[in-house]
PDB file of C-alpha atoms and ligand atoms in Angstrom:
ATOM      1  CA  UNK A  30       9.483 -60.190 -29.926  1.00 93.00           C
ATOM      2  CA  UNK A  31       8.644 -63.629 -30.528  1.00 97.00           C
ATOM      3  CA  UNK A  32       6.323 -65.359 -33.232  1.00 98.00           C
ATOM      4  CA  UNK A  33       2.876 -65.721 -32.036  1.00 98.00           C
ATOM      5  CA  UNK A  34       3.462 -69.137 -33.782  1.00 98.00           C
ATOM      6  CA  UNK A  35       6.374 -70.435 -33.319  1.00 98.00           C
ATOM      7  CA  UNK A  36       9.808 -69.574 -31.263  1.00 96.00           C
ATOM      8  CA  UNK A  37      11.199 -67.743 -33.812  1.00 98.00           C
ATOM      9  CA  UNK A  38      11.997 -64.108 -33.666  1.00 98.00           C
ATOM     10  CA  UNK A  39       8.848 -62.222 -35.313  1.00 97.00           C
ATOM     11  CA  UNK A  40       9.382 -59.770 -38.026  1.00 96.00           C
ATOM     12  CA  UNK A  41       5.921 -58.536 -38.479  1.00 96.00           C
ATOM     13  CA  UNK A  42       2.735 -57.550 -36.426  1.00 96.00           C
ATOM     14  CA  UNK A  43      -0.265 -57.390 -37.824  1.00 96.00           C
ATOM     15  CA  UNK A  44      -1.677 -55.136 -35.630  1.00 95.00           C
ATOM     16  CA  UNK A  45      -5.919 -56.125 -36.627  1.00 95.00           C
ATOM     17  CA  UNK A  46      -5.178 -59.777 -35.836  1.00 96.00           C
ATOM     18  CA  UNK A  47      -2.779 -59.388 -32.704  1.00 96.00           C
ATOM     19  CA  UNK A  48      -0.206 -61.580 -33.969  1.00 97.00           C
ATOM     20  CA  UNK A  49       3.607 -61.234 -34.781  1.00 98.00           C
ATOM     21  CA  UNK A  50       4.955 -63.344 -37.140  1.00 98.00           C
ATOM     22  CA  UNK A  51       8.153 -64.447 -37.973  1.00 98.00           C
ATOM     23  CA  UNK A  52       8.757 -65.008 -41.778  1.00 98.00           C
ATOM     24  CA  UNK A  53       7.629 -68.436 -42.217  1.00 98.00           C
ATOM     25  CA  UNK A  54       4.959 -67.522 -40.831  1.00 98.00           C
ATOM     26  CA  UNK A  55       4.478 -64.717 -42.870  1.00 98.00           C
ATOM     27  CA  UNK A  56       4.675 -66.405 -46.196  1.00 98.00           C
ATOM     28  CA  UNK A  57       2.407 -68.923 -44.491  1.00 98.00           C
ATOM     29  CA  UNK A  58      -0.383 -66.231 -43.754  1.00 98.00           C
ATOM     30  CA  UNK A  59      -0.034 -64.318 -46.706  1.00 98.00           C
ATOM     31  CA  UNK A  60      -0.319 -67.235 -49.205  1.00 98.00           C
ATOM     32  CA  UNK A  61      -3.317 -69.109 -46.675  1.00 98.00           C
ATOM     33  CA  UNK A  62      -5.010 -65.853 -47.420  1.00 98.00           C
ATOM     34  CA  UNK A  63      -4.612 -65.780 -50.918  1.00 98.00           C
ATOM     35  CA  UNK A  64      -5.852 -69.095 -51.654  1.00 98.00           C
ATOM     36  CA  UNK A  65      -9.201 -68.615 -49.568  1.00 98.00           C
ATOM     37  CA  UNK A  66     -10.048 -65.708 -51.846  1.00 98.00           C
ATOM     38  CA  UNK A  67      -9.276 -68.135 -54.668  1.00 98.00           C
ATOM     39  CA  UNK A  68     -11.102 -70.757 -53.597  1.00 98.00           C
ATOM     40  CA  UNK A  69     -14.272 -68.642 -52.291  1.00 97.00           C
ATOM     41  CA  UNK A  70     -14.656 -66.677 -55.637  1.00 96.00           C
ATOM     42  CA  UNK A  71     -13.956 -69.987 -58.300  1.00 97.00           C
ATOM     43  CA  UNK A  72     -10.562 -67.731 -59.352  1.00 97.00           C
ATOM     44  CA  UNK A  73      -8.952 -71.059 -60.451  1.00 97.00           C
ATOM     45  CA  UNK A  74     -10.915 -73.369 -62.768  1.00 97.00           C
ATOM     46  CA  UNK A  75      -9.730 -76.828 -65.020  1.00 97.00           C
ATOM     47  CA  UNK A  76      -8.875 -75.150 -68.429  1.00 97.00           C
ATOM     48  CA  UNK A  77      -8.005 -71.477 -67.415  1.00 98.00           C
ATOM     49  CA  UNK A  78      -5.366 -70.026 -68.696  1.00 98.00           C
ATOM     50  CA  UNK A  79      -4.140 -66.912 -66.150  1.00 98.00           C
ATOM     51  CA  UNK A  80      -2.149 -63.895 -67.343  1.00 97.00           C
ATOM     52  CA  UNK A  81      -0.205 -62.449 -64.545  1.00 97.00           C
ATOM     53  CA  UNK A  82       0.909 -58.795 -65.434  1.00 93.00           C
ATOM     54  CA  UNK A  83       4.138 -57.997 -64.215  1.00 92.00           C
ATOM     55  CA  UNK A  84       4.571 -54.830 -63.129  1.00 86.00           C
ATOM     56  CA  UNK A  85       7.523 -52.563 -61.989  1.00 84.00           C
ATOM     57  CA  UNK A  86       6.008 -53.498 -58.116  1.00 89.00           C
ATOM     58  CA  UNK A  87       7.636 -56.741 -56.791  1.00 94.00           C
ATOM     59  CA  UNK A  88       4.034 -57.489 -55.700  1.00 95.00           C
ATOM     60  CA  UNK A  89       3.042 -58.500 -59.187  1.00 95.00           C
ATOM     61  CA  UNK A  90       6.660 -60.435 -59.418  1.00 96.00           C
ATOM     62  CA  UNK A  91       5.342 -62.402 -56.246  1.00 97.00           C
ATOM     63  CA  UNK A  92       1.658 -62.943 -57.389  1.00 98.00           C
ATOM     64  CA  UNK A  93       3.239 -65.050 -60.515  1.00 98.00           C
ATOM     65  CA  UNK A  94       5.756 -66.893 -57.981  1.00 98.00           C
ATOM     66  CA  UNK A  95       2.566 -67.888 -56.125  1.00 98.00           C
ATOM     67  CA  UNK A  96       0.333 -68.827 -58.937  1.00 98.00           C
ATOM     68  CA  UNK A  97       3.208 -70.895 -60.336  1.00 98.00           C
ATOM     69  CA  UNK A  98       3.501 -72.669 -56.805  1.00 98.00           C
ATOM     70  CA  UNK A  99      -0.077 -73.214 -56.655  1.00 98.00           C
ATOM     71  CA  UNK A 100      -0.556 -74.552 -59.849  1.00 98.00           C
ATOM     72  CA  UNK A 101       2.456 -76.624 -60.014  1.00 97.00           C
ATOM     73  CA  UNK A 102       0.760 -79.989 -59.688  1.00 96.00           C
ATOM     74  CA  UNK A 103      -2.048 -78.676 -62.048  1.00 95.00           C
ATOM     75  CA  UNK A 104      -1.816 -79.805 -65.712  1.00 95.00           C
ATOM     76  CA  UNK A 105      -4.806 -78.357 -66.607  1.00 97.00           C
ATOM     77  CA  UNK A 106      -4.141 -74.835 -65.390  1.00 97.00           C
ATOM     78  CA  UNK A 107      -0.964 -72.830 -67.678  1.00 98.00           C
ATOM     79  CA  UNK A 108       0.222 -69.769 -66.223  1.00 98.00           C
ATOM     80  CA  UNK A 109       1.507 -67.150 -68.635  1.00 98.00           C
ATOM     81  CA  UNK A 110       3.492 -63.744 -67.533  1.00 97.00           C
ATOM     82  CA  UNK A 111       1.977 -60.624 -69.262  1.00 95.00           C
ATOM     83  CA  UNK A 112       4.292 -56.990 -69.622  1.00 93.00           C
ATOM     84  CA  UNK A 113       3.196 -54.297 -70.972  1.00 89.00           C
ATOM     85  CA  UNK A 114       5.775 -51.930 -73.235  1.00 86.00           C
ATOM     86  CA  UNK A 115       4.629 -48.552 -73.840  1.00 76.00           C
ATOM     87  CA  UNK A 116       6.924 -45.893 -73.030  1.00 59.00           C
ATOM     88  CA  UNK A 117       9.866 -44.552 -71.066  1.00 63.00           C
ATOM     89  CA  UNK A 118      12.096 -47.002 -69.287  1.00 66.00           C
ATOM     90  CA  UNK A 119      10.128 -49.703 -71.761  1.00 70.00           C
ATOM     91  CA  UNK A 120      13.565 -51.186 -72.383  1.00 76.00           C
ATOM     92  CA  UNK A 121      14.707 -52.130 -68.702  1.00 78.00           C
ATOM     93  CA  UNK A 122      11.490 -52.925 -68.256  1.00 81.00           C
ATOM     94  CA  UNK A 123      11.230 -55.681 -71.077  1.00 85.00           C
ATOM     95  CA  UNK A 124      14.765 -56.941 -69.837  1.00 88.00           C
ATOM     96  CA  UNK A 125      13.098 -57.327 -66.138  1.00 89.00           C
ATOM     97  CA  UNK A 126      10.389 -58.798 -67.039  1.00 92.00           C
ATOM     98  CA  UNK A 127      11.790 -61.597 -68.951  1.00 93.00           C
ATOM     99  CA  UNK A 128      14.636 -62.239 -66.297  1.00 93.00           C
ATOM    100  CA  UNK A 129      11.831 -62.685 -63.818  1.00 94.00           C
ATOM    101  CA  UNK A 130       9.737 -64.822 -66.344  1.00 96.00           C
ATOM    102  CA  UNK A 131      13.106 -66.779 -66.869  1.00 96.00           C
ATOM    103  CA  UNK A 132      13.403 -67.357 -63.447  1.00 94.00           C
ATOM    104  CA  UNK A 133      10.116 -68.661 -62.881  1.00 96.00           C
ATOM    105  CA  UNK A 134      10.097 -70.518 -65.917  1.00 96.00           C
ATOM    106  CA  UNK A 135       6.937 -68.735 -67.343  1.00 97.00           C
ATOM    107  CA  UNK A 136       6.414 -68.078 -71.037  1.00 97.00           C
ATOM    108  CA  UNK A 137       6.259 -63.931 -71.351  1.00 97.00           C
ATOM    109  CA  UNK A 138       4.357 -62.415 -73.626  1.00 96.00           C
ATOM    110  CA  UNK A 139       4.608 -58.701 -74.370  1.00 93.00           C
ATOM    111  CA  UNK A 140       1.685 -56.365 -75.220  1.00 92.00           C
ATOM    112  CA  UNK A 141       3.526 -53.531 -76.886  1.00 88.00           C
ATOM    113  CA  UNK A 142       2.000 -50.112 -76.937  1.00 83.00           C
ATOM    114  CA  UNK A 143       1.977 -46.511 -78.822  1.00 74.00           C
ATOM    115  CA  UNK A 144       2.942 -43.805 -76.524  1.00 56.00           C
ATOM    116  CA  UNK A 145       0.073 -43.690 -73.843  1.00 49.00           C
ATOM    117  CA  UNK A 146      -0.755 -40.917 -71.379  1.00 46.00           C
ATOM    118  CA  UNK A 147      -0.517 -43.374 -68.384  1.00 44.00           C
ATOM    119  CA  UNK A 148      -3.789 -42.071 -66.290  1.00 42.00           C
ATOM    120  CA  UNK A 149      -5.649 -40.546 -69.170  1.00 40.00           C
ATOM    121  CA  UNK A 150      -4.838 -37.069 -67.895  1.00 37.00           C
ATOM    122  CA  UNK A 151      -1.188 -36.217 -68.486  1.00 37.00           C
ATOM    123  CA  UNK A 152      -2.230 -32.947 -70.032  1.00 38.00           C
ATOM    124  CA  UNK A 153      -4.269 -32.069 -67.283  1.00 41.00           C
ATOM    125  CA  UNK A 154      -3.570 -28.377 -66.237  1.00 40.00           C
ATOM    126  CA  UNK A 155      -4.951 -29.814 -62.515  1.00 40.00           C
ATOM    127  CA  UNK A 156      -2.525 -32.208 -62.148  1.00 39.00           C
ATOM    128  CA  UNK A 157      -0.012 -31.470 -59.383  1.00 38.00           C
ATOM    129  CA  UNK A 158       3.191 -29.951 -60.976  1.00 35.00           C
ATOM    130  CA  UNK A 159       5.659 -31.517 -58.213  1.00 37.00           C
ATOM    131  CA  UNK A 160       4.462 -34.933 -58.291  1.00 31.00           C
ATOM    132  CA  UNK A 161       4.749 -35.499 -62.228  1.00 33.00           C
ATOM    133  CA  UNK A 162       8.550 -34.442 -61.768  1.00 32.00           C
ATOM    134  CA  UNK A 163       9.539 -37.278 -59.138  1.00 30.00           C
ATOM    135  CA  UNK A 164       6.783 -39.567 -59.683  1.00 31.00           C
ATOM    136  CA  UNK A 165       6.798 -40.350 -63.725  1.00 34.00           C
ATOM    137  CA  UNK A 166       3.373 -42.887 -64.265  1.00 35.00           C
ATOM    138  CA  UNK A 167       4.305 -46.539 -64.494  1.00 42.00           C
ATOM    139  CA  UNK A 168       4.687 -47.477 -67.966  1.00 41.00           C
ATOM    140  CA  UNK A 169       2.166 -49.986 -67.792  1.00 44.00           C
ATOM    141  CA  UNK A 170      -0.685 -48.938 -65.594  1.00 52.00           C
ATOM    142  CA  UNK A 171      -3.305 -51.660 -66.445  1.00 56.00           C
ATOM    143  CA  UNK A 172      -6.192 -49.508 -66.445  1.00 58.00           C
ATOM    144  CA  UNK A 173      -5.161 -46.803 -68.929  1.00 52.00           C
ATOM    145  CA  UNK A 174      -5.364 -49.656 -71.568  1.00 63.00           C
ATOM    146  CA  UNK A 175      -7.761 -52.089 -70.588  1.00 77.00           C
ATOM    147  CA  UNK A 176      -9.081 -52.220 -74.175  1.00 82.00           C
ATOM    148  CA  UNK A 177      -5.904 -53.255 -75.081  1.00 86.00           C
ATOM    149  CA  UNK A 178      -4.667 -55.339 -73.094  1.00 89.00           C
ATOM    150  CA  UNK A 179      -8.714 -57.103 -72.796  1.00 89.00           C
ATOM    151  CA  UNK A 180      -8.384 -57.794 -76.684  1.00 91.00           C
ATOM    152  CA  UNK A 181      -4.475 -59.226 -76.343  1.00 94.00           C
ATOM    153  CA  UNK A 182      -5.500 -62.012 -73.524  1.00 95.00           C
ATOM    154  CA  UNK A 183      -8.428 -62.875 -75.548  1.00 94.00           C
ATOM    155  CA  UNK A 184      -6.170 -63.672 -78.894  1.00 96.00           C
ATOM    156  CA  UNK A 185      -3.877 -65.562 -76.580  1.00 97.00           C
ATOM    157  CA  UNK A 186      -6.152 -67.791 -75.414  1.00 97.00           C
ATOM    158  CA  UNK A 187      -6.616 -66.336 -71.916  1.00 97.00           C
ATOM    159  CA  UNK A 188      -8.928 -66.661 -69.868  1.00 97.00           C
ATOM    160  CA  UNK A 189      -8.209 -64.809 -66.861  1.00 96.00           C
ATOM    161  CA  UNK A 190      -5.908 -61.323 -66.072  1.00 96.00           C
ATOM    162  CA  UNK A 191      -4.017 -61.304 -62.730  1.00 96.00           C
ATOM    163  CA  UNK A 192      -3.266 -58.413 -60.938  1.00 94.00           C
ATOM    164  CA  UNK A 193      -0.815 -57.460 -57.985  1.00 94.00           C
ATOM    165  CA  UNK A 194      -4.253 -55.428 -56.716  1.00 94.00           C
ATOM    166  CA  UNK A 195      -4.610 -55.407 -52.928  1.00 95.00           C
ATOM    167  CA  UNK A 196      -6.539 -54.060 -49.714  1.00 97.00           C
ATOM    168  CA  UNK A 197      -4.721 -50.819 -49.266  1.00 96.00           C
ATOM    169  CA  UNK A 198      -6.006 -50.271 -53.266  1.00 94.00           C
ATOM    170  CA  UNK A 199      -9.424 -51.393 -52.975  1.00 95.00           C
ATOM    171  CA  UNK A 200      -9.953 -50.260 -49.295  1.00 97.00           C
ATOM    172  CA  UNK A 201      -8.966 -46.619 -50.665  1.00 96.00           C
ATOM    173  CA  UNK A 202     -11.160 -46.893 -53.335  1.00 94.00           C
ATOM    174  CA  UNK A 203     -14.068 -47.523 -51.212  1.00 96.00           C
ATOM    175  CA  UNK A 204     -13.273 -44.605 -48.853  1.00 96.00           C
ATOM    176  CA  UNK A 205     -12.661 -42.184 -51.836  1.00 94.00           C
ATOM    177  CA  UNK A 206     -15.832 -43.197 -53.147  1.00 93.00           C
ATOM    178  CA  UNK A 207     -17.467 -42.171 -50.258  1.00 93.00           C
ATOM    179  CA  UNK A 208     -15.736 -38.959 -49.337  1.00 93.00           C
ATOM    180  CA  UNK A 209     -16.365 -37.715 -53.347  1.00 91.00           C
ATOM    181  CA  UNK A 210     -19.922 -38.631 -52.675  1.00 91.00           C
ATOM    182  CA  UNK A 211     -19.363 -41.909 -55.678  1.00 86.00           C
ATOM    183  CA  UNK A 212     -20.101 -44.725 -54.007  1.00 83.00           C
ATOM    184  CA  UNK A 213     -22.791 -45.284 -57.101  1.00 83.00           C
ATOM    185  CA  UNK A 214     -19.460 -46.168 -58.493  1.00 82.00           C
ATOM    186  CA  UNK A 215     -19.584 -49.432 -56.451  1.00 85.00           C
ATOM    187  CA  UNK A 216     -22.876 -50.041 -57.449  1.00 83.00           C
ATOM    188  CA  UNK A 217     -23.388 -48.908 -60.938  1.00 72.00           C
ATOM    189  CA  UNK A 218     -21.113 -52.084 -62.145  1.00 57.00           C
ATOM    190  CA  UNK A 219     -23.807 -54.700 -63.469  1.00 56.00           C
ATOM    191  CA  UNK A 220     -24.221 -57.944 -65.026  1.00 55.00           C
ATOM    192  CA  UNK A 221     -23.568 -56.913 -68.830  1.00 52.00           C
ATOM    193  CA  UNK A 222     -21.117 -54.501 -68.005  1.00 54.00           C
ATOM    194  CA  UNK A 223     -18.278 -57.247 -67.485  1.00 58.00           C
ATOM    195  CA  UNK A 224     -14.527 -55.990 -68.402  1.00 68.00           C
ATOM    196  CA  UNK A 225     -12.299 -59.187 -68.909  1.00 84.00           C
ATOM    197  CA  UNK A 226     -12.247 -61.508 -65.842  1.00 92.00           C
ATOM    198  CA  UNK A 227      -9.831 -60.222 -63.490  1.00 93.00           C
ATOM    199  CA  UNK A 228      -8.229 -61.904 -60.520  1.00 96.00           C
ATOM    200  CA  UNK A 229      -6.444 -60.443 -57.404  1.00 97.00           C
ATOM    201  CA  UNK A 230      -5.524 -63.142 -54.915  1.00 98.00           C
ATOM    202  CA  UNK A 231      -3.783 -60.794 -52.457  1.00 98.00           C
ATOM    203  CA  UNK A 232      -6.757 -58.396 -52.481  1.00 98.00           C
ATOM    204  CA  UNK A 233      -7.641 -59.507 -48.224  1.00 98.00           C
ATOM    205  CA  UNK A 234      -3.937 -58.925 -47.587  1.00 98.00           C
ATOM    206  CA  UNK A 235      -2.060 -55.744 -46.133  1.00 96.00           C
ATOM    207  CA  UNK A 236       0.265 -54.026 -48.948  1.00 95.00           C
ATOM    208  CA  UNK A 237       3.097 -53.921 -46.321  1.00 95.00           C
ATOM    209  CA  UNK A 238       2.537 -57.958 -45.909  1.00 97.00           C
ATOM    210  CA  UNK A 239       2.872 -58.803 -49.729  1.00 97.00           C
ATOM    211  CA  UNK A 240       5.437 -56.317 -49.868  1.00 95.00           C
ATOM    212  CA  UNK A 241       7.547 -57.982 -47.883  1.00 96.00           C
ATOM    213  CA  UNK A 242       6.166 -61.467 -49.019  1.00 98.00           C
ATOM    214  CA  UNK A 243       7.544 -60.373 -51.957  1.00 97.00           C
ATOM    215  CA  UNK A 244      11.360 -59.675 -50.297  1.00 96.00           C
ATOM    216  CA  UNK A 245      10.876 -63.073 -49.286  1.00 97.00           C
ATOM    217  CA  UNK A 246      10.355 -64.473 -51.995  1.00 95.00           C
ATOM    218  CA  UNK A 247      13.769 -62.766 -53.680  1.00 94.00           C
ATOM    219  CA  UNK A 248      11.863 -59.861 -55.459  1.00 93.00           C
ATOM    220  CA  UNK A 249      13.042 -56.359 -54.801  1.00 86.00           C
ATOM    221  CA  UNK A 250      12.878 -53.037 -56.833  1.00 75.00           C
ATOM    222  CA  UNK A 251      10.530 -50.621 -57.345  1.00 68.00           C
ATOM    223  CA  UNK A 252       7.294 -50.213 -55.201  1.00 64.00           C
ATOM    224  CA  UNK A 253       4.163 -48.546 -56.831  1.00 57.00           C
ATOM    225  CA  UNK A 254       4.172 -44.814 -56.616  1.00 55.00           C
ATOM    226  CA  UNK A 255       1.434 -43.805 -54.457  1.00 54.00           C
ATOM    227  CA  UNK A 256      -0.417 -40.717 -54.463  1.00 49.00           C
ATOM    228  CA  UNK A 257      -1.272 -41.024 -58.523  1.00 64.00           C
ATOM    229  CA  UNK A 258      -4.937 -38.617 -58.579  1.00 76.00           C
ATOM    230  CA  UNK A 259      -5.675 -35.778 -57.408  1.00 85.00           C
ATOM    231  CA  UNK A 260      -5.202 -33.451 -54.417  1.00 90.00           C
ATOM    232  CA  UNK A 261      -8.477 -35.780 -53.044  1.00 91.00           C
ATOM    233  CA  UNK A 262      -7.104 -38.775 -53.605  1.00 90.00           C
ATOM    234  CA  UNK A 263      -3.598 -38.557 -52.186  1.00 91.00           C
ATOM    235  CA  UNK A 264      -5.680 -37.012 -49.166  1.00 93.00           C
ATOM    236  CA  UNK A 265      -7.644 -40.311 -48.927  1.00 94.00           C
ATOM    237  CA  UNK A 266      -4.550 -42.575 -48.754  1.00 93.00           C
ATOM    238  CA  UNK A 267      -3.136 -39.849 -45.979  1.00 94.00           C
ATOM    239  CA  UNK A 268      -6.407 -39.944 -43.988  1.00 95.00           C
ATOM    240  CA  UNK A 269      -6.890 -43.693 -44.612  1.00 96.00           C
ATOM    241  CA  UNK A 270      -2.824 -44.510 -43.405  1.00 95.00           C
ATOM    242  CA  UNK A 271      -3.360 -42.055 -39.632  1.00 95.00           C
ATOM    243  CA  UNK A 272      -7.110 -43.406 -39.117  1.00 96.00           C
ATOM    244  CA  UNK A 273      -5.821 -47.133 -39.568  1.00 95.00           C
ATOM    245  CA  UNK A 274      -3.087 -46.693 -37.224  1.00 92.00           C
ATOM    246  CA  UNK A 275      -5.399 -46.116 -34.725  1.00 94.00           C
ATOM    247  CA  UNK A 276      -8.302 -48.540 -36.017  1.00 96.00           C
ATOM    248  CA  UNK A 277      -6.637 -51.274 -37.733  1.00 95.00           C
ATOM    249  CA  UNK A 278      -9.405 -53.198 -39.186  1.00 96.00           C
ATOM    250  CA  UNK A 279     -10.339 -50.366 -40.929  1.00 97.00           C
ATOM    251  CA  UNK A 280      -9.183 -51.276 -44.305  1.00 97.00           C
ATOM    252  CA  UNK A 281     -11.254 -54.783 -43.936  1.00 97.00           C
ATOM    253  CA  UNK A 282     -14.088 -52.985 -42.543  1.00 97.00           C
ATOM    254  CA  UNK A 283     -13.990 -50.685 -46.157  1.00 97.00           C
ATOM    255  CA  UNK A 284     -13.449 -53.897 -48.084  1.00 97.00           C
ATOM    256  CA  UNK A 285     -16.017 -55.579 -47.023  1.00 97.00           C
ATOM    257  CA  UNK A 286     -18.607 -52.630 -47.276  1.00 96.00           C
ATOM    258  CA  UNK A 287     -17.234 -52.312 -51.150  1.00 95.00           C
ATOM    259  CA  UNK A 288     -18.526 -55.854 -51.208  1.00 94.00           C
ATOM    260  CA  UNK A 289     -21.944 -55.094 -49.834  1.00 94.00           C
ATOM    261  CA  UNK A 290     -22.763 -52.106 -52.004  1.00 92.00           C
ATOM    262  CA  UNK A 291     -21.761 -54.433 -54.751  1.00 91.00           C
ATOM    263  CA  UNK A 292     -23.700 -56.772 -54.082  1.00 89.00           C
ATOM    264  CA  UNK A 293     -24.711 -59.182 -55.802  1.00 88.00           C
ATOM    265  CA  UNK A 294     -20.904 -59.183 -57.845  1.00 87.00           C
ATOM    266  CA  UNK A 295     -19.131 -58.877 -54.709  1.00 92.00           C
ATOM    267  CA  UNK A 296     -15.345 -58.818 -55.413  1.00 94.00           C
ATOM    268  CA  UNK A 297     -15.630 -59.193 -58.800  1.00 91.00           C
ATOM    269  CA  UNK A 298     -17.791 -56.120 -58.414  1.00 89.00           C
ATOM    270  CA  UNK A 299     -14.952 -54.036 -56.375  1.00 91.00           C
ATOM    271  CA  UNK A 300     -12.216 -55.572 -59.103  1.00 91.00           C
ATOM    272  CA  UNK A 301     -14.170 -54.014 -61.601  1.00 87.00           C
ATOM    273  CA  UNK A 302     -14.864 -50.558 -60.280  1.00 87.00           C
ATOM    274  CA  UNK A 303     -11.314 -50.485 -59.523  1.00 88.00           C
ATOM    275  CA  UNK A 304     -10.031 -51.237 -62.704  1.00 83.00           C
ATOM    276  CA  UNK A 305     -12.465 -48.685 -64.619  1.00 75.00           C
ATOM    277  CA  UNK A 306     -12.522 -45.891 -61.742  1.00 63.00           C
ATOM    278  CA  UNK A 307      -9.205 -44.549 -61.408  1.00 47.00           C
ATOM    279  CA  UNK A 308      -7.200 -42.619 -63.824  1.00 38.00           C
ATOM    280  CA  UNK A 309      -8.822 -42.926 -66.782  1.00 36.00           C
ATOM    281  CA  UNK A 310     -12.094 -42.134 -65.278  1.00 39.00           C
ATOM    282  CA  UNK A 311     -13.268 -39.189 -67.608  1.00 36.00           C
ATOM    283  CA  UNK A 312     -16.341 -37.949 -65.669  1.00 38.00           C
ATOM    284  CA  UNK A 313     -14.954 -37.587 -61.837  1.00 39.00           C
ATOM    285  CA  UNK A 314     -15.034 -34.230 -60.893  1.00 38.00           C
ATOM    286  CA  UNK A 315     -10.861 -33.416 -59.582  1.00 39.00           C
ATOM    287  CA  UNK A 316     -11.646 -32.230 -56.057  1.00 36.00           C
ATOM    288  CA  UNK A 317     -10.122 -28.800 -56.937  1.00 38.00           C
ATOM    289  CA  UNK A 318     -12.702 -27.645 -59.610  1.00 38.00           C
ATOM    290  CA  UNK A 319     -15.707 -28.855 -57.320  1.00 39.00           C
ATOM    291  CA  UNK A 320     -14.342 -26.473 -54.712  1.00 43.00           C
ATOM    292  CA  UNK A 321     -13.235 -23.785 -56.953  1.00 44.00           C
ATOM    293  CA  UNK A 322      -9.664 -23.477 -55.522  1.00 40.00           C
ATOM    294  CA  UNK A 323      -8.383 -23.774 -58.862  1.00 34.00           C
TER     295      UNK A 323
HETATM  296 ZN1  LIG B 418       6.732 -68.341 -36.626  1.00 80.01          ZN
END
């Protein structure tokens, strides 16, 4: 199949716009998309100072190669790579981490951790026995330490946290909110409430698109482990996967109700219930106890 663009052979279709892309076009897309969301919600001021995490996910390797592209001409912008070291394969980790920072030519700082549970419940008798075995939590899982990692950015002088965070995530989140009868979870986030400013540039774009932006871009390794939750959440993800297949807008149609119903924060809104609802979330109900089948 060709490029909907160009005569090159497409690798891609994104099947809500119609297109197939090749990768040039690809990149193109995925990084026109980013900087719309940048440049509609003021992610990129004179003065900031933005600490990309870097994750185990490529995703998060390619949001710092695109914020350092961005910003390149941009003396008053510094871009800083953030890794958090906490527990397990903390070691490799550390060693990635800097060879991508190296390679980007990005100042690393590490946040370094006690032992942490990962998603808050790592004790939980609930918690699906299989999955712990071949899924082990990421070591650094932003939102089981925002405290943490909130009061590190602020003694290094920065002034934004970016995040790898994109519309699979968020659209998910909306739709589990929903189905667990939450969606005063969107809502409930107010001004006064505000967790440290967070940023997600690829949150309008497909995970499958940045993943591969992100093979593009050189970065391979190890994806995020879905399915992280409970029985009701991994069903989400499941139901949310089939229904788009059929229905691709779906996950934009989610995002941009999550917008609505947080009106008037918007994005920053969704960014925020994201980062404080999942995981370490001690009042949700797991599915399994509201139904009784446990
Ligand atoms: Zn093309």
């Amino acid at each position: 199949m060709q490029c909907s663009k160009c005569h090159r052979d497409a690798t891609i279709f994104q099947p809500y716009s119609g297109l197939h892309l090749c990768d040039q076009h690809l990149v193109a897309d995925v990084e026109a998309k980013a900087k719309k969301m940048i440049r509609a919600q003021g992610w990129l001021r004179p003065g900031d100072h933005i600490g990309v995490l870097l994750s185990r996910d490529p995703r998060s390797s390619a949001l710092l190669y695109f914020l350092k592209k961005l910003t390149a001409q941009r003396r008053d912008i510094r871009i800083t790579a953030i890794t958090i070291i906490g527990r397990g394969d903390s070691c490799k980790d550390a060693l990635t981490a800097k060879r991508i920072a190296e390679c980007l030519d990005t100042e690393l700082l590490e946040l370094s951790l006690p032992e942490i549970s990962g998603n808050g419940r790592a004790d939980d008798p609930g918690k699906d026995p299989d999955l712990s075995s071949v899924s082990p939590l990421p070591t650094h899982s932003p939102k089981a330490c925002s405290p943490e990692l909130n009061g590190f950015a602020q003694q290094h002088g920065i002034t934004r946290i970016a995040g790898e965070v994109c519309l699979d995530e968020v659209a998910g989140m909306v739709l589990e909110s929903i189905i667990r009868g939450d969606a005063e979870k969107l809502v409930r986030n107010r001004p006064g409430q505000e967790i440290f400013p967070r940023i997600c540039p690829f949150i309008a774009v497909s995970a499958a698109e940045v993943s591969r932006y992100a093979e593009l871009c050189g970065f391979n390794g190890e994806k995020s482990l879905p399915g992280q939750g409970d029985r009701l959440h991994k069903d989400t993800i499941d139901l949310l996967d089939r229904y788009t297949g059929n229905h691709p807008a779906t996950r934009y149609a989610l995002m941009n109700l999550g917008e609505n119903l947080a009106f008037p924060r918007g994005i920053t809104g969704l960014i925020q219930a994201y980062e404080s609802g999942q995981g370490c979330d001690e009042d949700r109900i797991p599915y399994e106890v509201m139904n009784g089948t446990r």
